[in-house]
XYZ file of C-alpha atoms in Angstrom:
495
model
C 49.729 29.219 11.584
C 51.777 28.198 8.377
C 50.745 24.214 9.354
C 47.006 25.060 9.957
C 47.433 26.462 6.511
C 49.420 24.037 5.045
C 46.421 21.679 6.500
C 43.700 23.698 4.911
C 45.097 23.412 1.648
C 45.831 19.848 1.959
C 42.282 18.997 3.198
C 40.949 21.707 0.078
C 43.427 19.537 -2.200
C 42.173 16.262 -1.166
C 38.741 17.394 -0.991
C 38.450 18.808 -4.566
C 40.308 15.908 -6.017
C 37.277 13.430 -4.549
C 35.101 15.870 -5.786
C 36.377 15.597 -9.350
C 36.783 11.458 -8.976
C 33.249 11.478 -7.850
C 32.111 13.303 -10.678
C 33.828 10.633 -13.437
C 31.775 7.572 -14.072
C 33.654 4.271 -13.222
C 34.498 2.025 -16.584
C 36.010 -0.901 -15.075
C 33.677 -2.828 -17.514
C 31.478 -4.636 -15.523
C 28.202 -6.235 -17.323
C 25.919 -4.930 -14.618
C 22.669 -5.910 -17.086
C 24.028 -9.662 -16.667
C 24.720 -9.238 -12.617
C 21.302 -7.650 -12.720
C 19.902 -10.815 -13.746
C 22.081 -13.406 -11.625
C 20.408 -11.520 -8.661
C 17.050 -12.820 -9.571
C 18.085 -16.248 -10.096
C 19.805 -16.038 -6.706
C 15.947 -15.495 -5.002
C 14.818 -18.578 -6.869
C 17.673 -20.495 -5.497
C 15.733 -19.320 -2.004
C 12.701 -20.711 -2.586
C 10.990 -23.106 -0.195
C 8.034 -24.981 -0.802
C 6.366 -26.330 -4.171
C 9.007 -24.909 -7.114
C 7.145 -23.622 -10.061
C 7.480 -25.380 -13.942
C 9.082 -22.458 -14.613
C 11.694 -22.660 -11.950
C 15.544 -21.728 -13.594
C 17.266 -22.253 -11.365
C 17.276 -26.509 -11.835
C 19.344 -28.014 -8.953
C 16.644 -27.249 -6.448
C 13.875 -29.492 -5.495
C 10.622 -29.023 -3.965
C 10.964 -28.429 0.156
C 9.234 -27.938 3.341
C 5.890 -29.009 1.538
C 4.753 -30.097 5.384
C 5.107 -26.106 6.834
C 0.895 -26.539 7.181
C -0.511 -25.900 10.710
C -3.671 -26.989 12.111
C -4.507 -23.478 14.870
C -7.705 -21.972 16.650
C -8.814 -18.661 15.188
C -8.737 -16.345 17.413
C -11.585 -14.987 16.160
C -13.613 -17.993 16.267
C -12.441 -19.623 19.292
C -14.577 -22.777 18.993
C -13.203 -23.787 15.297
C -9.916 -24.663 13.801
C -8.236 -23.869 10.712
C -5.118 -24.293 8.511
C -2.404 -21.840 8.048
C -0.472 -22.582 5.343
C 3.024 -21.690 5.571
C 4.877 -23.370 2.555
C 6.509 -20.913 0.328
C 8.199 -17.903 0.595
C 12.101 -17.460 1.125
C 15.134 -19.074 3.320
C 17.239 -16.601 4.901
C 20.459 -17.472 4.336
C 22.572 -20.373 3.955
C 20.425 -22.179 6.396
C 16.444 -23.925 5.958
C 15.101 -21.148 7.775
C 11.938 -18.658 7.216
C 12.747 -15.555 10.015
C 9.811 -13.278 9.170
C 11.734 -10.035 9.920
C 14.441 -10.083 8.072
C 11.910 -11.479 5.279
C 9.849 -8.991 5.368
C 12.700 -6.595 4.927
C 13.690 -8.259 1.854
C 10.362 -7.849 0.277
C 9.578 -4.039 1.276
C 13.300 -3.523 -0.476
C 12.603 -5.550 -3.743
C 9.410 -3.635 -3.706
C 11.150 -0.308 -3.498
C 13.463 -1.559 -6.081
C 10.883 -2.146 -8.363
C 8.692 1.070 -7.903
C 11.589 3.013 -7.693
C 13.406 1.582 -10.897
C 10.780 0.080 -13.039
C 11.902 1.493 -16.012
C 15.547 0.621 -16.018
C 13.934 -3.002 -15.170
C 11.894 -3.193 -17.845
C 14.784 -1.593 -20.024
C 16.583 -4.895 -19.043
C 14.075 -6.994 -19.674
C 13.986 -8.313 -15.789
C 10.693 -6.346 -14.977
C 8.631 -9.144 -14.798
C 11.411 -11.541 -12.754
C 11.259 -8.802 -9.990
C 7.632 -9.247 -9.612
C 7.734 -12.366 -9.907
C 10.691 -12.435 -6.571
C 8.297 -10.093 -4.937
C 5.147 -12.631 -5.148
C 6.925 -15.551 -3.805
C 7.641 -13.271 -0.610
C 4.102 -11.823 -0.959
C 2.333 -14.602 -1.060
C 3.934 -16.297 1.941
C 3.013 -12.981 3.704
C -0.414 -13.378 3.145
C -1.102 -16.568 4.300
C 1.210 -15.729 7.740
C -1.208 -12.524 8.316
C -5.019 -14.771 8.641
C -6.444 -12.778 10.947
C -5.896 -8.891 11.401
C -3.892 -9.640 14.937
C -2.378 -12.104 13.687
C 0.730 -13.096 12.255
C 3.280 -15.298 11.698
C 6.900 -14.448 12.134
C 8.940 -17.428 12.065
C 9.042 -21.478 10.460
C 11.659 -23.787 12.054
C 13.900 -24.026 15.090
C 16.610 -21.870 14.577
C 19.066 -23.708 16.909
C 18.110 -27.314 15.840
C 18.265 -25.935 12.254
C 21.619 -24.636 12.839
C 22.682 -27.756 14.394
C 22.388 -30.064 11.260
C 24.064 -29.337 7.651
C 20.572 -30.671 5.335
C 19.329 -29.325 1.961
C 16.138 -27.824 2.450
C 14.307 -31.010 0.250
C 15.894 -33.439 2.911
C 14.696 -31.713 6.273
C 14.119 -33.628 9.688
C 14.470 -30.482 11.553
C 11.445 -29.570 13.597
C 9.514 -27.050 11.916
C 7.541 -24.911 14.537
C 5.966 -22.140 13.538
C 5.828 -18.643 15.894
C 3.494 -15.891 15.726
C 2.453 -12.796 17.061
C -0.748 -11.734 18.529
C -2.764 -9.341 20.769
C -1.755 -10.897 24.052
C 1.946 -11.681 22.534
C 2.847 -8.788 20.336
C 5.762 -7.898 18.904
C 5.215 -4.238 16.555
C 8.409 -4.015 15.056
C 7.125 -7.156 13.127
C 4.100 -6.128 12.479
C 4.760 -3.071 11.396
C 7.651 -4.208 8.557
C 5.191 -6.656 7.292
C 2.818 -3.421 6.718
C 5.632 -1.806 5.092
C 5.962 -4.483 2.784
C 2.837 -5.415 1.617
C 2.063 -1.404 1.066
C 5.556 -1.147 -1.020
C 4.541 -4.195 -2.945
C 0.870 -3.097 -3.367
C 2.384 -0.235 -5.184
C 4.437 -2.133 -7.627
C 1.849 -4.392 -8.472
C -1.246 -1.964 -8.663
C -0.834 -0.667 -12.282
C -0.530 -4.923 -13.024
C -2.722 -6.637 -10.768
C -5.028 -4.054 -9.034
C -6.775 -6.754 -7.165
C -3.941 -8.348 -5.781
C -2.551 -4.606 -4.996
C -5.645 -3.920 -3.179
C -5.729 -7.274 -1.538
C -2.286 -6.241 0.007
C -2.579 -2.525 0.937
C -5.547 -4.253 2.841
C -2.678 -6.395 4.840
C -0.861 -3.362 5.498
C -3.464 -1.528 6.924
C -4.378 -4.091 9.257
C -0.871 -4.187 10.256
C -0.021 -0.853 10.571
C -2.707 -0.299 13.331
C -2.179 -4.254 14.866
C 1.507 -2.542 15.620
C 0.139 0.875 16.974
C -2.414 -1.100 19.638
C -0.159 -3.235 20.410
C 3.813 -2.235 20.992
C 6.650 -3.804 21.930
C 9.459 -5.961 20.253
C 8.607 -9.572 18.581
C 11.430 -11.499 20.643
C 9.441 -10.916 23.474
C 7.050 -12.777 22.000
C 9.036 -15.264 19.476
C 11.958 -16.021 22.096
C 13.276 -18.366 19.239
C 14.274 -15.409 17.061
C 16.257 -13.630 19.825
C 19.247 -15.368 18.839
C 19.795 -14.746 15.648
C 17.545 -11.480 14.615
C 16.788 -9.561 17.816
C 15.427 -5.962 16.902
C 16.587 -3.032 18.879
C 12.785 -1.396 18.934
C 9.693 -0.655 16.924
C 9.350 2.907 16.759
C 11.367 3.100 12.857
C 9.138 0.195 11.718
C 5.558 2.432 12.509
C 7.979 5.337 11.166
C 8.639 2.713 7.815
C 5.493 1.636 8.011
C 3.368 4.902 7.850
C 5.728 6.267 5.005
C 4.943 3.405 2.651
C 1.008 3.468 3.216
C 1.165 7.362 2.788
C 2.937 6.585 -0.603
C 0.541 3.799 -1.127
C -2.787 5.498 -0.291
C -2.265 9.135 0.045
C -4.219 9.119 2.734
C -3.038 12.402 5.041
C -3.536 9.709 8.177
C -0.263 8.741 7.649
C 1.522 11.696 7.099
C -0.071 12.855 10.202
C 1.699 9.927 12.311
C 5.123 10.652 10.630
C 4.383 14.323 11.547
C 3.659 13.753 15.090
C 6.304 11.081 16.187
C 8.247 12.360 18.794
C 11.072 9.956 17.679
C 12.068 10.385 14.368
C 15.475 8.401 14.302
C 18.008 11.807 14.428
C 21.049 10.718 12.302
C 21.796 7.300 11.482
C 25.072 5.366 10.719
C 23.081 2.138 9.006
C 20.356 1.169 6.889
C 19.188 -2.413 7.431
C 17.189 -5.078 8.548
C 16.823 -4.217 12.188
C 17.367 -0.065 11.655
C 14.853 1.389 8.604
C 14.669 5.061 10.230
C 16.901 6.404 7.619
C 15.361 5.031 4.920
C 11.568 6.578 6.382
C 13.748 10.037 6.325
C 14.851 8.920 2.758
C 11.278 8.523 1.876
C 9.816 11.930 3.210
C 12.595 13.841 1.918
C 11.268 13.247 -1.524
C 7.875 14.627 -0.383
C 10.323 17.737 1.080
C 12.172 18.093 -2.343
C 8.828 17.819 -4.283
C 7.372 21.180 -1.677
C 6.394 19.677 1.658
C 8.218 22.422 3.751
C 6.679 20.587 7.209
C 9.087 17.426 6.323
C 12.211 19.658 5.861
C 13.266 18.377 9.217
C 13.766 14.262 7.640
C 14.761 15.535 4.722
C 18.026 16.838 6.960
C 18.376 13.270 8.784
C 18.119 11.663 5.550
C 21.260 13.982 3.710
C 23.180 13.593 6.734
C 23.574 9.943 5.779
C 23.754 10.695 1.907
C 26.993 12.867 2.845
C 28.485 11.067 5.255
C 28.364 7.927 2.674
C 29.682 10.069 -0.048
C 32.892 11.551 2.304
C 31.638 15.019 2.711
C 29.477 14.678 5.732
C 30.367 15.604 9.439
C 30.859 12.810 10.585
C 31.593 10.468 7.386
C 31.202 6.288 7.363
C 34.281 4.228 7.357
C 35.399 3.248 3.533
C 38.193 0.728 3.321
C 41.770 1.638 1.742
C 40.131 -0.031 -1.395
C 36.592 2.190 -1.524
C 34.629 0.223 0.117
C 32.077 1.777 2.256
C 32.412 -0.416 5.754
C 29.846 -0.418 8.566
C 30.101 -3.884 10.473
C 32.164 -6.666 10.384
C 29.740 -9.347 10.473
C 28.026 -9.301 6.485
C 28.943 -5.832 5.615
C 28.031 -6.386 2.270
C 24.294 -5.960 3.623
C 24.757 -1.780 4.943
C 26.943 -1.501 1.425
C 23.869 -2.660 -0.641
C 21.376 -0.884 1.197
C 23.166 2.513 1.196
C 23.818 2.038 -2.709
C 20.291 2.069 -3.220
C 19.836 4.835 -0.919
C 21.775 6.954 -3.045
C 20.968 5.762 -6.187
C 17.150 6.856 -5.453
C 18.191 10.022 -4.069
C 19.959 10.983 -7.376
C 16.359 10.125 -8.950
C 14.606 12.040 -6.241
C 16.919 15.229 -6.888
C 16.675 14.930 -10.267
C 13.572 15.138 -10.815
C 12.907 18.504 -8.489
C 16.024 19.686 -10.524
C 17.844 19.989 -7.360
C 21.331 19.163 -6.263
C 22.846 18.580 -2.282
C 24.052 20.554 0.003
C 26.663 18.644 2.167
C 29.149 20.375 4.719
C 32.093 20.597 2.675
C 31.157 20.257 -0.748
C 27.572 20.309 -2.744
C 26.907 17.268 -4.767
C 25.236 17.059 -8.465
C 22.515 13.773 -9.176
C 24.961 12.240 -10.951
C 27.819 12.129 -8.167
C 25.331 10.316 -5.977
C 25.054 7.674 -8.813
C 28.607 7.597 -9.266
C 29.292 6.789 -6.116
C 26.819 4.316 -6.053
C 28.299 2.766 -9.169
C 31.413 3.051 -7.450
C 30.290 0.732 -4.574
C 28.719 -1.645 -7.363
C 31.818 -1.890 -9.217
C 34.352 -3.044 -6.051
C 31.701 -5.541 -4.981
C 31.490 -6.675 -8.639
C 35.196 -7.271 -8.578
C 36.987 -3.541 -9.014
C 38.654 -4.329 -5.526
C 42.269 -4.833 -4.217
C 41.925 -8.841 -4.378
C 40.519 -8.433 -7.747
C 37.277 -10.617 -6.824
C 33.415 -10.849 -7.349
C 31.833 -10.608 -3.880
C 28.974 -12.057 -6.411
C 28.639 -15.663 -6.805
C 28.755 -17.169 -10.898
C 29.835 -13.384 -11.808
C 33.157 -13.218 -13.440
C 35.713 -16.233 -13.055
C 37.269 -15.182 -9.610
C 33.967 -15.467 -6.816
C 33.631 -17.031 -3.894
C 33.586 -20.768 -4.500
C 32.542 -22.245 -0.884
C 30.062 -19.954 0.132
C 28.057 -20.960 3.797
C 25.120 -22.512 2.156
C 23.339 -25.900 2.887
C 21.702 -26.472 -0.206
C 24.490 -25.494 -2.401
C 27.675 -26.892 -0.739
C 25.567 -30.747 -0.851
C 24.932 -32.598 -3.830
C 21.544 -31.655 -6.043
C 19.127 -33.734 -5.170
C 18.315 -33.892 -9.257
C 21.699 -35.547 -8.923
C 21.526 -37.952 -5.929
C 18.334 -39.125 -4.055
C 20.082 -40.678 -1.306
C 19.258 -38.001 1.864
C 21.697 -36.649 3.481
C 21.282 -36.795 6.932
C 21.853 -33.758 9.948
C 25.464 -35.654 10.972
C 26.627 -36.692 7.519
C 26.200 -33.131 6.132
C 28.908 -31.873 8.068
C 30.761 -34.706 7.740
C 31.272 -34.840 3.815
C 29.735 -31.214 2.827
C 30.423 -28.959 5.465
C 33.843 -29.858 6.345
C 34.650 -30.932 2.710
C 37.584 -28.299 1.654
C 36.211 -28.459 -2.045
C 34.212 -25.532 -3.575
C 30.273 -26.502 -3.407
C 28.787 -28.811 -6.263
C 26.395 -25.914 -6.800
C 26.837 -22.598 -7.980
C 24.989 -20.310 -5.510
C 24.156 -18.067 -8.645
C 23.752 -14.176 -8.305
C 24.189 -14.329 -3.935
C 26.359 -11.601 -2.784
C 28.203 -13.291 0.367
C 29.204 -10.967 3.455
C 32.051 -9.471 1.830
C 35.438 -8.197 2.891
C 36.671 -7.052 5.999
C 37.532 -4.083 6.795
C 41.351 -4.524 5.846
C 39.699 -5.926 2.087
C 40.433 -9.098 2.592
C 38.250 -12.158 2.361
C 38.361 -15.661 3.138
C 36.249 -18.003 0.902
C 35.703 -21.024 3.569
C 32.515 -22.617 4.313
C 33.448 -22.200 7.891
C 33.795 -18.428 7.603
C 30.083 -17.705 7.991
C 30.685 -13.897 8.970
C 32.487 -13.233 5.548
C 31.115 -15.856 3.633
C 27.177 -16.531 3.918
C 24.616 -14.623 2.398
C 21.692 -13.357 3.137
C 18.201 -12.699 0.935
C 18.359 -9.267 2.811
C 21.662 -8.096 1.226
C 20.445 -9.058 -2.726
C 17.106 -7.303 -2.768
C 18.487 -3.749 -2.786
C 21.667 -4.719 -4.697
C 18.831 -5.509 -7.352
C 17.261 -1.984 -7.674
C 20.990 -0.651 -7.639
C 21.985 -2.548 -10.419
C 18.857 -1.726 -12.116
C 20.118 2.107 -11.433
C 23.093 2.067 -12.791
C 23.207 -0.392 -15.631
């Protein structure tokens, strides 16, 4: 009895003192305004297709200009017509355009900027958010051109991966995939909708055309996914291999909760109402799992009086506590406070769970409420400490004392895995660099990359905080558009 006591004070000891740490904002002095605006430059960095005069980021070139495909409408089955597919984003360090992870990226810089357009424009980056969220829009657009229709991938991913180009020097084959009636794939489809609703609503007190061109997507999308189920590597083999999805039923979840938002149309509050599956408890946010972030969404609804959505507003605090280390069942966090999900990019469920705090903080707030967790109750503010807290180790408050942010500070990752910035500009040298002689002189080339990779967060430490900067070290040391866009509205929060 005297060691279960013992234990109980202990664990009360500990508990309190996390309590009180979580309560303390962090003042390790990082310029999160000025990390705030390498993120943005990062996205142009990602841009494929014709680069706009006002481009910044001056070391890319113009790429992938020939991603234009002659197809038969569907529709129409006796005419042809062009789908143009220049534009929109690579993934990662490599020339490709995977339309889920994409669309991902989109619905989360959309969120970022609904969700934190104030503290945007208070930074004066406002306008560079919506402009990142056209590029990705606009590419969406022209891959939806028929309502059961849409395009989910540009390239080969294995002959892609299989030569070390810049994106303006391509040879690569560059099929595109799509989804259809007869080939469907809703998990797709219904991200997509999510996106173009999230970014109707940041760009309807702007552009209320353009807003209503894209709720009109969404919609489309939303019930091309409910006809037609099943996942989109059924139907775009190609994509299997490097972004398989697990199932569909969070996307419709994702989807509906962004065109309720959008429309306020009860329709979609019905669906979210009647799913029998509405995720239970998750342990990740992120490109391939969105249920907890449909919880997060209708637990603002429940905090603002909607009684009947009590039961996601419980799924989505689960996750809120067990992030902040007062949960039942509470997520890994590394001996230097980093939260830790996966090993391979774990920088991506960091960023992603940031932001999931930060707008619950927001959310409580502004019902005047606070949390309710297991074994403590948690104040607005302690959620955006501890999302601060996440921002500051990845910003270079960590036990190696480095920026997990490329250009931020003097100590970041030098050799990030990324084709276009490990090889020379092509504003610098002409001569193309071909698939073999890539790896040869870049790839393998133990020097840090001609070009600085500005404002990409890379995977990110291991689980033990350490971190190898190597090209070769792709699970540590690529990054992904997919990991930036929340990091943005995070920043945005806590700057």
């Amino acid at each position: 009895m005297s060691q279960l006591r013992n234990g109980s004070s202990q664990w009360l000891w500990t508990s309190t003192l996390f309590i009180v740490l979580l309560s303390m904002p962090m003042t390790h002095g990082a310029n999160y305004g000025e990390a705030l605006t390498k993120t943005l430059l990062y996205f142009e960095a990602q841009r494929s297709g014709k680069l706009p005069s006002n481009q910044r980021v001056n070391w890319r070139g113009d790429s992938a200009l020939r991603d234009v495909y002659e197809v038969k409408c569907i529709i129409c089955a006796d005419c042809n017509k062009q789908v143009d597919l220049t534009g929109g984003y690579y993934d990662a360090g490599d020339n490709m355009k995977f339309g889920f992870p994409s669309a991902f990226t989109t619905t989360m810089l959309a969120w970022s900027s609904v969700e934190m357009e104030s503290e945007l424009k208070a930074h004066q980056e406002h306008q560079n958010v919506l402009a990142a969220l056209k590029w990705a829009t606009d590419y969406l657009i022209n891959a939806h051109p028929e309502p059961n229709v849409l395009y989910g991938q540009v390239g080969d991913g294995y002959s892609d991966h299989a030569c070390w180009m810049r994106p303006e020097d391509m040879t690569t084959p560059r099929p595109s995939y799509r989804i259809d009636a007869q080939h469907p794939g809703a998990d797709l489809a219904g991200e997509t909708a999510a996106a173009m609703a999230a970014a109707s609503l940041a760009f309807a007190p702007y552009n209320a055309d353009y807003a209503e061109k894209l709720i009109g997507h969404a919609k489309d999308l939303f019930e091309f996914a409910k006809a037609h189920p099943g996942v989109y590597q059924s139907s775009i083999s190609n994509a299997g291999g490097f972004y398989a999805s697990s199932g569909y039923e969070d996307e419709l979840l994702w989807a509906a909760a962004w065109l309720h938002r959008a429309t306020n149309n009860q329709s979609y509050l019905n669906y979210l109402n009647e799913a029998s599956n509405t995720g239970g408890p998750r342990s990740v946010f992120a490109w391939d799992d969105k249920f907890v972030g449909a919880q997060v969404l209708m637990a603002k609804l429940a905090l603002e009086g909607n009684e009947k959505l009590d039961g996601y507003k419980d799924m989505a605090e689960s996750y809120i506590c067990n992030c902040a280390q007062v949960g039942n069942n509470n997520f890994k966090k590394t001996q230097g406070g980093l939260l830790w999900f996966l090993p391979w990019n774990n920088l991506q469920y960091t960023t992603t769970a940031s932001f999931l705090l930060s707008a619950y903080s927001k959310y409580l707030n502004a019902t005047n409420k606070h949390l309710n967790c297991p074994t403590a109750s948690l104040q607005p503010s302690q959620l955006l400490n501890l999302a601060r807290a996440q921002v500051d180790y990845i910003l270079g408050s960590n036990p190696k004392n480095m920026s997990y942010m490329v250009g931020f500070g003097t100590n970041y990752p030098k050799s990030p895995h990324h084709r276009g910035a490990s090889i020379v500009s092509i504003k610098k040298s002409i001569t193309a660099v071909t698939c073999s002689a890539g790896f040869d002189n870049w790839y393998n080339n133990p020097g840090p990359n001609p070009n600085v990779l500005t404002g990409a967060l890379v995977g990110g430490p291991d689980e033990n905080d350490a971190y190898g900067d190597a090209r070769t070290n792709f699970q540590q040391s690529e990054p992904v558009i997919a990991t930036v866009a929340p990091f943005v509205g995070v920043l945005a929060a806590v700057a």
